[in-house]
Amino acid sequence: MALVKPGILFQKAYQEGYALGAFNVFNLESVQAVLRAAQMERSAVIVQVSMGARKYVGDLDIFLRLLKMMAEPLEVPVCIHHDHCTDFEICKQSIDAGFSSIMIDGSKLTFKENIRLVRKVADYAHEKGVWVEAELGSLPGFEDDFFSEDNQYTNPDDVGEFVRESTCDSLAVAVGTSHGGVKADQDLKIDMERLQKISNNLPGFPLVLHGGASITSSYIDTINHYGGKVEYMKNVPEPLIRETVKLGVCKVNMDVDNFNAYTAAIRRYMTENPAIYDPRKYTAVGRDAFMNEVRHKMSEVILSSGRYKASDYAKDLGKSIRTVDHD
Ligand code: G3H
Ligand code: 13P
Ligand code: ZN
């Protein structure tokens, strides 16, 4: 089973009222962490590669082959997605390399330019059966080392035309989350009314939430207690992320909490075990902390744990199911 096209995953998530967790991976341990978590939680999962990870791994083809080889023996369904592709060329390369799903991020463009770019990507992707996630509105926070103050909530009146014209398969919306958190006194909130309107205007269509990590302060406490100097950032707390799943959100991207869990565990281990020099000892501790955080997201936030049933996939395996028809 393991590798499946995204359509069936989105359809099940939408119908059954949970979301797919999408987690960025960048090395062997992070892939193990996410796949092991999915297997233990009996949950479908989306494994993502960001532009930053692409730079870090160096050879995208080899990394993608590794991902597929590691996912294939699993029982639970896995989809491999390229997060935040910046332009048509990057999308084309990712599609040609063998990703079954990609995101084209035209969120910084004007409405019409965004539609034109997504449509061009979708025409190429759909020919090859590849799923296209687009974004309308834009989130504040970090993307590829740049901090953007830009916070443009998605306008519910625009989403119908955007989806129809661009022919995207899922839509990332800006409704209150941020990438990696922002410096603020208060937690951020989701504009539930806006999300409800977006959802009403796109019945049956899967929405995506980026910046879904809640930046749990206990990890930052641990990191800083053991010598770190990580800044406290605010994002949307987990109970509110969980609420969005009832309003058409079918995919939630969450990274920073996993990264903080990984870093906190390694800092603590190294401080408490100063004689250890074998990297396998401390990277294993980091990997397990990453895995436990992903398991927590699946069971307590996006509610995908225990949803996998082999029989659900038997007849549709490998088929891409679109949840809306475009003209
Ligand atoms: O939205 C997520 C960011 O694009 C992740 O990028 O892996 O380069 O930190 P990064
Ligand atoms: P966070 O780590 O802030 O949740 O962002 C993840 C994300 O949106 C990746 O695309
Ligand atoms: Zn994102």
mmCIF file of N, CA, C and O in Angstrom, residues 161-205:
data_model
loop_
_atom_site.group_PDB
_atom_site.id
_atom_site.type_symbol
_atom_site.label_atom_id
_atom_site.label_comp_id
_atom_site.label_asym_id
_atom_site.label_seq_id
_atom_site.Cartn_x
_atom_site.Cartn_y
_atom_site.Cartn_z
ATOM 1 N N GLU A 161 -14.184 31.907 -7.623
ATOM 2 C CA GLU A 161 -13.589 32.255 -8.923
ATOM 3 C C GLU A 161 -12.151 31.717 -9.010
ATOM 4 O O GLU A 161 -11.740 31.174 -10.037
ATOM 5 N N PHE A 162 -11.417 31.840 -7.903
ATOM 6 C CA PHE A 162 -10.015 31.402 -7.921
ATOM 7 C C PHE A 162 -9.906 29.913 -8.241
ATOM 8 O O PHE A 162 -9.122 29.494 -9.092
ATOM 9 N N VAL A 163 -10.717 29.117 -7.562
ATOM 10 C CA VAL A 163 -10.638 27.660 -7.759
ATOM 11 C C VAL A 163 -11.123 27.283 -9.166
ATOM 12 O O VAL A 163 -10.502 26.472 -9.852
ATOM 13 N N ARG A 164 -12.212 27.914 -9.589
ATOM 14 C CA ARG A 164 -12.763 27.609 -10.915
ATOM 15 C C ARG A 164 -11.759 27.956 -12.022
ATOM 16 O O ARG A 164 -11.486 27.154 -12.899
ATOM 17 N N GLU A 165 -11.181 29.139 -11.926
ATOM 18 C CA GLU A 165 -10.285 29.602 -12.999
ATOM 19 C C GLU A 165 -8.909 28.944 -12.960
ATOM 20 O O GLU A 165 -8.302 28.713 -13.993
ATOM 21 N N SER A 166 -8.420 28.698 -11.756
ATOM 22 C CA SER A 166 -7.051 28.168 -11.658
ATOM 23 C C SER A 166 -7.011 26.650 -11.812
ATOM 24 O O SER A 166 -5.977 26.093 -12.118
ATOM 25 N N THR A 167 -8.158 25.999 -11.555
ATOM 26 C CA THR A 167 -8.306 24.525 -11.559
ATOM 27 C C THR A 167 -7.405 23.822 -10.529
ATOM 28 O O THR A 167 -7.035 22.656 -10.715
ATOM 29 N N CYS A 168 -7.057 24.524 -9.459
ATOM 30 C CA CYS A 168 -6.287 23.863 -8.391
ATOM 31 C C CYS A 168 -7.154 22.774 -7.743
ATOM 32 O O CYS A 168 -8.380 22.813 -7.825
ATOM 33 N N ASP A 169 -6.483 21.825 -7.063
ATOM 34 C CA ASP A 169 -7.201 20.701 -6.445
ATOM 35 C C ASP A 169 -7.461 20.915 -4.959
ATOM 36 O O ASP A 169 -8.310 20.254 -4.372
ATOM 37 N N SER A 170 -6.662 21.774 -4.336
ATOM 38 C CA SER A 170 -6.879 22.128 -2.925
ATOM 39 C C SER A 170 -6.358 23.550 -2.751
ATOM 40 O O SER A 170 -5.536 24.013 -3.557
ATOM 41 N N LEU A 171 -6.843 24.219 -1.702
ATOM 42 C CA LEU A 171 -6.502 25.636 -1.554
ATOM 43 C C LEU A 171 -6.036 25.954 -0.136
ATOM 44 O O LEU A 171 -6.758 25.701 0.834
ATOM 45 N N ALA A 172 -4.819 26.515 -0.046
ATOM 46 C CA ALA A 172 -4.313 26.994 1.242
ATOM 47 C C ALA A 172 -4.894 28.380 1.491
ATOM 48 O O ALA A 172 -4.881 29.232 0.597
ATOM 49 N N VAL A 173 -5.407 28.584 2.695
ATOM 50 C CA VAL A 173 -6.055 29.866 3.016
ATOM 51 C C VAL A 173 -5.357 30.542 4.196
ATOM 52 O O VAL A 173 -4.779 29.867 5.061
ATOM 53 N N ALA A 174 -5.429 31.861 4.205
ATOM 54 C CA ALA A 174 -4.849 32.633 5.312
ATOM 55 C C ALA A 174 -6.003 33.070 6.208
ATOM 56 O O ALA A 174 -6.810 33.910 5.816
ATOM 57 N N VAL A 175 -6.089 32.460 7.378
ATOM 58 C CA VAL A 175 -7.207 32.766 8.288
ATOM 59 C C VAL A 175 -6.713 32.998 9.720
ATOM 60 O O VAL A 175 -7.486 32.911 10.668
ATOM 61 N N GLY A 176 -5.413 33.269 9.884
ATOM 62 C CA GLY A 176 -4.937 33.612 11.220
ATOM 63 C C GLY A 176 -3.629 32.959 11.636
ATOM 64 O O GLY A 176 -2.976 33.435 12.557
ATOM 65 N N THR A 177 -3.223 31.874 10.993
ATOM 66 C CA THR A 177 -1.967 31.229 11.380
ATOM 67 C C THR A 177 -0.779 31.993 10.791
ATOM 68 O O THR A 177 -0.955 32.849 9.916
ATOM 69 N N SER A 178 0.413 31.665 11.270
ATOM 70 C CA SER A 178 1.624 32.270 10.711
ATOM 71 C C SER A 178 2.662 31.172 10.511
ATOM 72 O O SER A 178 2.613 30.137 11.182
ATOM 73 N N HIS A 179 3.582 31.414 9.615
ATOM 74 C CA HIS A 179 4.688 30.477 9.415
ATOM 75 C C HIS A 179 5.727 30.691 10.515
ATOM 76 O O HIS A 179 6.363 31.745 10.554
ATOM 77 N N GLY A 180 5.858 29.730 11.401
ATOM 78 C CA GLY A 180 6.896 29.817 12.428
ATOM 79 C C GLY A 180 6.619 30.790 13.546
ATOM 80 O O GLY A 180 7.499 31.066 14.366
ATOM 81 N N GLY A 181 5.414 31.358 13.594
ATOM 82 C CA GLY A 181 5.033 32.250 14.688
ATOM 83 C C GLY A 181 5.461 33.694 14.474
ATOM 84 O O GLY A 181 6.267 33.997 13.596
ATOM 85 N N VAL A 182 4.887 34.562 15.291
ATOM 86 C CA VAL A 182 5.236 35.985 15.248
ATOM 87 C C VAL A 182 5.531 36.443 16.675
ATOM 88 O O VAL A 182 5.114 35.793 17.638
ATOM 89 N N LYS A 183 6.257 37.575 16.804
ATOM 90 C CA LYS A 183 6.499 38.122 18.144
ATOM 91 C C LYS A 183 5.239 38.852 18.570
ATOM 92 O O LYS A 183 4.827 39.808 17.903
ATOM 93 N N ALA A 184 4.599 38.394 19.617
ATOM 94 C CA ALA A 184 3.340 39.018 20.056
ATOM 95 C C ALA A 184 3.130 38.683 21.527
ATOM 96 O O ALA A 184 3.751 37.754 22.061
ATOM 97 N N ASP A 185 2.248 39.457 22.193
ATOM 98 C CA ASP A 185 1.961 39.183 23.605
ATOM 99 C C ASP A 185 0.935 38.067 23.752
ATOM 100 O O ASP A 185 0.929 37.335 24.734
ATOM 101 N N GLN A 186 0.040 37.996 22.794
ATOM 102 C CA GLN A 186 -1.079 37.047 22.872
ATOM 103 C C GLN A 186 -0.921 35.949 21.827
ATOM 104 O O GLN A 186 -0.318 36.182 20.784
ATOM 105 N N ASP A 187 -1.576 34.813 22.103
ATOM 106 C CA ASP A 187 -1.672 33.773 21.071
ATOM 107 C C ASP A 187 -2.446 34.322 19.878
ATOM 108 O O ASP A 187 -3.305 35.206 20.037
ATOM 109 N N LEU A 188 -2.165 33.784 18.703
ATOM 110 C CA LEU A 188 -2.945 34.170 17.523
ATOM 111 C C LEU A 188 -4.264 33.385 17.530
ATOM 112 O O LEU A 188 -4.383 32.363 18.209
ATOM 113 N N LYS A 189 -5.220 33.903 16.754
ATOM 114 C CA LYS A 189 -6.545 33.259 16.702
ATOM 115 C C LYS A 189 -6.886 32.933 15.260
ATOM 116 O O LYS A 189 -6.424 33.605 14.351
ATOM 117 N N ILE A 190 -7.758 31.967 15.087
ATOM 118 C CA ILE A 190 -8.298 31.700 13.747
ATOM 119 C C ILE A 190 -9.554 32.547 13.574
ATOM 120 O O ILE A 190 -10.376 32.626 14.486
ATOM 121 N N ASP A 191 -9.696 33.157 12.424
ATOM 122 C CA ASP A 191 -10.936 33.873 12.095
ATOM 123 C C ASP A 191 -11.933 32.816 11.589
ATOM 124 O O ASP A 191 -12.018 32.536 10.393
ATOM 125 N N MET A 192 -12.652 32.228 12.555
ATOM 126 C CA MET A 192 -13.532 31.085 12.239
ATOM 127 C C MET A 192 -14.673 31.488 11.294
ATOM 128 O O MET A 192 -15.108 30.699 10.465
ATOM 129 N N GLU A 193 -15.135 32.734 11.470
ATOM 130 C CA GLU A 193 -16.239 33.192 10.624
ATOM 131 C C GLU A 193 -15.804 33.242 9.152
ATOM 132 O O GLU A 193 -16.519 32.818 8.251
ATOM 133 N N ARG A 194 -14.598 33.749 8.971
ATOM 134 C CA ARG A 194 -14.036 33.826 7.612
ATOM 135 C C ARG A 194 -13.847 32.417 7.040
ATOM 136 O O ARG A 194 -14.201 32.141 5.891
ATOM 137 N N LEU A 195 -13.313 31.529 7.876
ATOM 138 C CA LEU A 195 -13.086 30.157 7.408
ATOM 139 C C LEU A 195 -14.414 29.484 7.046
ATOM 140 O O LEU A 195 -14.519 28.784 6.043
ATOM 141 N N GLN A 196 -15.423 29.730 7.874
ATOM 142 C CA GLN A 196 -16.757 29.165 7.599
ATOM 143 C C GLN A 196 -17.292 29.674 6.256
ATOM 144 O O GLN A 196 -17.819 28.909 5.453
ATOM 145 N N LYS A 197 -17.105 30.968 5.999
ATOM 146 C CA LYS A 197 -17.593 31.536 4.726
ATOM 147 C C LYS A 197 -16.837 30.936 3.538
ATOM 148 O O LYS A 197 -17.425 30.623 2.510
ATOM 149 N N ILE A 198 -15.523 30.794 3.712
ATOM 150 C CA ILE A 198 -14.711 30.204 2.630
ATOM 151 C C ILE A 198 -15.221 28.792 2.346
ATOM 152 O O ILE A 198 -15.440 28.389 1.202
ATOM 153 N N SER A 199 -15.436 28.064 3.423
ATOM 154 C CA SER A 199 -15.885 26.684 3.320
ATOM 155 C C SER A 199 -17.271 26.603 2.659
ATOM 156 O O SER A 199 -17.513 25.756 1.792
ATOM 157 N N ASN A 200 -18.170 27.527 3.036
ATOM 158 C CA ASN A 200 -19.513 27.553 2.433
ATOM 159 C C ASN A 200 -19.438 27.851 0.936
ATOM 160 O O ASN A 200 -20.240 27.355 0.163
ATOM 161 N N ASN A 201 -18.464 28.691 0.565
ATOM 162 C CA ASN A 201 -18.349 29.047 -0.852
ATOM 163 C C ASN A 201 -17.653 27.976 -1.688
ATOM 164 O O ASN A 201 -17.610 28.083 -2.917
ATOM 165 N N LEU A 202 -17.066 26.992 -1.002
ATOM 166 C CA LEU A 202 -16.399 25.900 -1.733
ATOM 167 C C LEU A 202 -16.861 24.544 -1.185
ATOM 168 O O LEU A 202 -16.067 23.783 -0.625
ATOM 169 N N PRO A 203 -18.135 24.236 -1.321
ATOM 170 C CA PRO A 203 -18.608 22.986 -0.714
ATOM 171 C C PRO A 203 -17.897 21.766 -1.303
ATOM 172 O O PRO A 203 -17.740 21.672 -2.512
ATOM 173 N N GLY A 204 -17.445 20.895 -0.417
ATOM 174 C CA GLY A 204 -16.791 19.653 -0.857
ATOM 175 C C GLY A 204 -15.350 19.835 -1.290
ATOM 176 O O GLY A 204 -14.704 18.876 -1.693
ATOM 177 N N PHE A 205 -14.846 21.048 -1.195
ATOM 178 C CA PHE A 205 -13.484 21.307 -1.696
ATOM 179 C C PHE A 205 -12.493 21.337 -0.530
ATOM 180 O O PHE A 205 -12.737 22.001 0.480
#
